[in-house]
Short mmCIF file of C-alpha atoms in Angstrom, two decimals:
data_model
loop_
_atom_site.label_atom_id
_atom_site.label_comp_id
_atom_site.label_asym_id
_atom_site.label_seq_id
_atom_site.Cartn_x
_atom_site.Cartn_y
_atom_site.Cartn_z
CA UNK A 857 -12.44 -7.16 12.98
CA UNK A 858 -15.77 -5.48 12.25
CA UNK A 859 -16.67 -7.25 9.52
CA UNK A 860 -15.73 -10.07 11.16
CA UNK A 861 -17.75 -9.36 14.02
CA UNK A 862 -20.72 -9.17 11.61
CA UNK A 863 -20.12 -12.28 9.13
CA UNK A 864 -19.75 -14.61 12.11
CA UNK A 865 -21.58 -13.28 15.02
CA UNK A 866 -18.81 -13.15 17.24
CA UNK A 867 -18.51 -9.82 19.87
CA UNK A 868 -16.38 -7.96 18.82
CA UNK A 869 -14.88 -7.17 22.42
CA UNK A 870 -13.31 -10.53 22.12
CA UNK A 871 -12.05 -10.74 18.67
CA UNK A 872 -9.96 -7.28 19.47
CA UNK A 873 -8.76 -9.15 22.67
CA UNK A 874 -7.83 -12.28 21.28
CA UNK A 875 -6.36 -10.05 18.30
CA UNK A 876 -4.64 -7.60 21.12
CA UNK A 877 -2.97 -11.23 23.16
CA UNK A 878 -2.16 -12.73 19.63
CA UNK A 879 -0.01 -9.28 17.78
CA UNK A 880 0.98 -7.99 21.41
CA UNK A 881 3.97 -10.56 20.91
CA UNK A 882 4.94 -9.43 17.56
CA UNK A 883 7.87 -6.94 17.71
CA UNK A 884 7.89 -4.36 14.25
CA UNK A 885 11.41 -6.71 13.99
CA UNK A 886 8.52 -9.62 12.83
CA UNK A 887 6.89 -7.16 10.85
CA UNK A 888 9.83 -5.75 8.31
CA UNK A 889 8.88 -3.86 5.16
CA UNK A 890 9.81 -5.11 1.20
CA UNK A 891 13.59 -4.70 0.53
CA UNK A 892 14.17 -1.67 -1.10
CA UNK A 893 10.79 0.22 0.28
CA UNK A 894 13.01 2.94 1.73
CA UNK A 895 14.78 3.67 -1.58
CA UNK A 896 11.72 4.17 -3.63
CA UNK A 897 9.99 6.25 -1.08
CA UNK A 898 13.34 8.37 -1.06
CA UNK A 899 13.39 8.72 -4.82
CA UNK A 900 9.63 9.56 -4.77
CA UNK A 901 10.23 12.38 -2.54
CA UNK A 902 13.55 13.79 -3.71
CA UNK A 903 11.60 14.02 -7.14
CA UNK A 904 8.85 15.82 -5.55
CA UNK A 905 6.67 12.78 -5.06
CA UNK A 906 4.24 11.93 -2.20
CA UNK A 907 4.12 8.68 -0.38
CA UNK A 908 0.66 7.49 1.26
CA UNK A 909 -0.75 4.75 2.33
CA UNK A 910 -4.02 2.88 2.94
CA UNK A 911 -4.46 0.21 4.95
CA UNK A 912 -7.10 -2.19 6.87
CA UNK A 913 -4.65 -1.84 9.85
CA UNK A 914 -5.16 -0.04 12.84
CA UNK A 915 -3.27 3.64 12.68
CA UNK A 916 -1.56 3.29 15.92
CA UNK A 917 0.00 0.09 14.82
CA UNK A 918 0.86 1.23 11.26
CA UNK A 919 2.38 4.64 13.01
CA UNK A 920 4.46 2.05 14.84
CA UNK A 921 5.54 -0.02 12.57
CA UNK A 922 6.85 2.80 10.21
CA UNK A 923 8.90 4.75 13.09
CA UNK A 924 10.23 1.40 13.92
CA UNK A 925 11.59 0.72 10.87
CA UNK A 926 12.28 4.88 9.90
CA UNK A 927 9.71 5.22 7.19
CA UNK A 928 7.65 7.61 9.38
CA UNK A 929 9.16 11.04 7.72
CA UNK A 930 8.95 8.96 3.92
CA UNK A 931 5.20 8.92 4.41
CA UNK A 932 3.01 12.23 3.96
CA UNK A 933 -0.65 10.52 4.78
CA UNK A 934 -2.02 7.76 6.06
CA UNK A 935 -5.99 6.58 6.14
CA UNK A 936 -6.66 3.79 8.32
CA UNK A 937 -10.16 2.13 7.13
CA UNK A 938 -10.17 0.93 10.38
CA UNK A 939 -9.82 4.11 12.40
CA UNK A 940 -11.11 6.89 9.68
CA UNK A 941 -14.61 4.97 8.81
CA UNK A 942 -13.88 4.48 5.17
CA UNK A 943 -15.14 1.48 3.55
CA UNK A 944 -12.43 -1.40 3.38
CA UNK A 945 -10.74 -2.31 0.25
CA UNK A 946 -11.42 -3.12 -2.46
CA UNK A 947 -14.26 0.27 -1.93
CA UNK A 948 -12.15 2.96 -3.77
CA UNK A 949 -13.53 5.63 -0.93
CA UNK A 950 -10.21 6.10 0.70
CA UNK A 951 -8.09 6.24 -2.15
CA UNK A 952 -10.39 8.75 -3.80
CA UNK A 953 -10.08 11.16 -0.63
CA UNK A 954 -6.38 10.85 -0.68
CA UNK A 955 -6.74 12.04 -4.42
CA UNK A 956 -8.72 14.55 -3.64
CA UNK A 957 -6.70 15.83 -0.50
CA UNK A 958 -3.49 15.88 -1.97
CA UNK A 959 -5.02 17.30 -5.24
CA UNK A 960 -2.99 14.32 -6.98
CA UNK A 961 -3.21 13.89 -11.19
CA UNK A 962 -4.41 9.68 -11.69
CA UNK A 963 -2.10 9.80 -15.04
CA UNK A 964 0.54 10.45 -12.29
CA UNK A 965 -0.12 8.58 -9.14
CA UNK A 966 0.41 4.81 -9.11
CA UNK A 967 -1.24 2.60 -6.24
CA UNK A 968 1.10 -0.26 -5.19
CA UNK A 969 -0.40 -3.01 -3.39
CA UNK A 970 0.36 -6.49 -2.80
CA UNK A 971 -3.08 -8.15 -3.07
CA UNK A 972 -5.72 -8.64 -5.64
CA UNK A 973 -8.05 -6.13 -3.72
CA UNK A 974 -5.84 -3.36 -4.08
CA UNK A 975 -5.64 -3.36 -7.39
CA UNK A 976 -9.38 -3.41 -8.08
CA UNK A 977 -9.39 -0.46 -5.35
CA UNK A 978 -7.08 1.66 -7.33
CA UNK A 979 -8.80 0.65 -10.44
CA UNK A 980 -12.15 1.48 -9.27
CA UNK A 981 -10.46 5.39 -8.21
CA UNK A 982 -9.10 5.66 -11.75
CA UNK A 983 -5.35 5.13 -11.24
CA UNK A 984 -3.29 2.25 -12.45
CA UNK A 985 -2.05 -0.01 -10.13
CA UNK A 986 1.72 -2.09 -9.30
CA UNK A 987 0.58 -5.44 -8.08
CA UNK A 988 4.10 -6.49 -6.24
CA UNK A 989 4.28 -10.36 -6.67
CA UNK A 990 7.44 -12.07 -5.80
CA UNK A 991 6.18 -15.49 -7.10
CA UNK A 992 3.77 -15.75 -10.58
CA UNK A 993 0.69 -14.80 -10.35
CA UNK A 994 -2.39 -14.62 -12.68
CA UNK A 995 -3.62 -11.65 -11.19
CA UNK A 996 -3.61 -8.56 -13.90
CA UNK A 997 -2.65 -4.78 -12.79
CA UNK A 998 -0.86 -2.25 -14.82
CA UNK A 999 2.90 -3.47 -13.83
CA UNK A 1000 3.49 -6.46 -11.97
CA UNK A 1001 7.03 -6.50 -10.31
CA UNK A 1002 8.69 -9.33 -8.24
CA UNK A 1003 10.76 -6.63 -6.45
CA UNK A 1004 10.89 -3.00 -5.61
CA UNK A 1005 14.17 -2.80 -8.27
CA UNK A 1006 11.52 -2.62 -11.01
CA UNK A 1007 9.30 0.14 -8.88
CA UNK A 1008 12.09 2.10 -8.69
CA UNK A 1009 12.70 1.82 -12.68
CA UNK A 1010 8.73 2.85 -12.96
CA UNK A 1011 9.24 5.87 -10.69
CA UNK A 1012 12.53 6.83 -12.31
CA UNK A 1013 11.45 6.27 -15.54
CA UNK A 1014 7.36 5.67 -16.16
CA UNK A 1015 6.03 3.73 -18.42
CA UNK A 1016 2.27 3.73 -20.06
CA UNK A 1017 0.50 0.85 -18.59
CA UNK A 1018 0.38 -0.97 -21.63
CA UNK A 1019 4.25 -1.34 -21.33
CA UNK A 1020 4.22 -2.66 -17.61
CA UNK A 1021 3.24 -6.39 -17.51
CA UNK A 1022 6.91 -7.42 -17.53
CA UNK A 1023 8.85 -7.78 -14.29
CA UNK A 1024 11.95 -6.34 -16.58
CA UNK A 1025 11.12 -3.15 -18.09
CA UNK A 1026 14.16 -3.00 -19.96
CA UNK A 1027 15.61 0.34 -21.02
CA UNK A 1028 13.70 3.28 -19.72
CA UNK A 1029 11.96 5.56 -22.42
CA UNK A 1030 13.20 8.57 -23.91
CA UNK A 1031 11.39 12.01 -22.32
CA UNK A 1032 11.01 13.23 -18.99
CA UNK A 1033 10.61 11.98 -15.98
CA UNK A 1034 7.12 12.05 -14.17
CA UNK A 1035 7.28 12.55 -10.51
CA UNK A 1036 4.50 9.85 -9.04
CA UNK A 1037 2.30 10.55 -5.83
CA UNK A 1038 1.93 6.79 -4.58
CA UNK A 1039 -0.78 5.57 -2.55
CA UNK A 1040 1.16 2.48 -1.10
CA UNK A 1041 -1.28 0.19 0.52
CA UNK A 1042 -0.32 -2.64 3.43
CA UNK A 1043 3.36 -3.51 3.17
CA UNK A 1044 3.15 -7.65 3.26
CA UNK A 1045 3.96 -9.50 6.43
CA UNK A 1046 1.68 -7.00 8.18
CA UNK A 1047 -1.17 -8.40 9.91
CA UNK A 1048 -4.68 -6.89 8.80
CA UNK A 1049 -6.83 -6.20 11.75
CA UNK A 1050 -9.58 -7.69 10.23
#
């Protein structure tokens, strides 16, 4: 809503209203995560994993949201741009402090995001990136997947990038199995908050 503030010249006292009467009617029920989100956070953790997320939203909404829908113990961080001051997407800032905090390896942390800018946000912090994309798309990341079926074969069994522009990634490859930190960014049919 800052931004949008800005770009437009509107107050921004009355875009967070108008934002406020417009989402205050939309239950976390409206708001569901991907099928099979909870399974791949639970594999990421039982292997040792983290799951974290950045998001445009607002962190009380987002804290909402994931108790709502029990994904609240799944996730170890959160950075709302919104609420923390970093730089929105696609500006690499937050994902580079979550790297940083967490003391996470890039050749074992894969950002999944659902939107062209959060791919070019983890590129720009040196990770590869899971565009999920239920429909084609013409959009290039690392491993594009039209459901979380494939992100659980990545986490299970990871792949070099090179291997991961197929939706089926066939049989996993021989050797051992990588435990990924994830920086998960917006789950869809969450509004941004501008």
């Amino acid at each position: 809503l800052p931004s949008m503030s800005t770009t437009y010249d509107l107050p921004l006292e009355e875009l967070e209203a108008g934002f406020e009467r417009h989402y205050g009617h939309v239950t976390a029920d409206d708001q569901p995560p991907f099928d099979g989100v909870r399974e791949v956070c639970e594999r990421i953790c039982a292997g040792g994993g983290l799951n974290l997320i950045v998001t445009h939203r607002r962190r009380s909404g987002m804290d909402r949201l994931l108790a709502a829908h029990g994904l609240a113990d799944l996730i170890a961080d959160t950075v709302s741009c919104y609420d923390d001051g970093y730089p929105r997407k696609p500006d690499p800032a937050a994902f580079l402090m979550l790297i940083e905090r967490h003391h996470l390896r890039p050749d074992q942390t894969l950002a999944i995001g659902d939107r062209e800018l959060d791919v070019l946000a983890a590129h720009a912090a040196g990770l590869p990136a899971a565009l999920f994309a239920p429909a084609p798309t013409d959009l290039t990341a690392d491993f594009v997947l039209a459901d979380f079926g494939a992100l659980r074969r990545i986490v299970e069994y990871p792949p070099t990038p090179s291997e991961g522009r197929s939706t089926d990634l066939g049989e996993p490859p021989s050797g051992p199995v990588v435990p990924y930190g994830t920086l998960h960014v917006s789950p869809r049919a969450l509004p941004d908050d501008g």
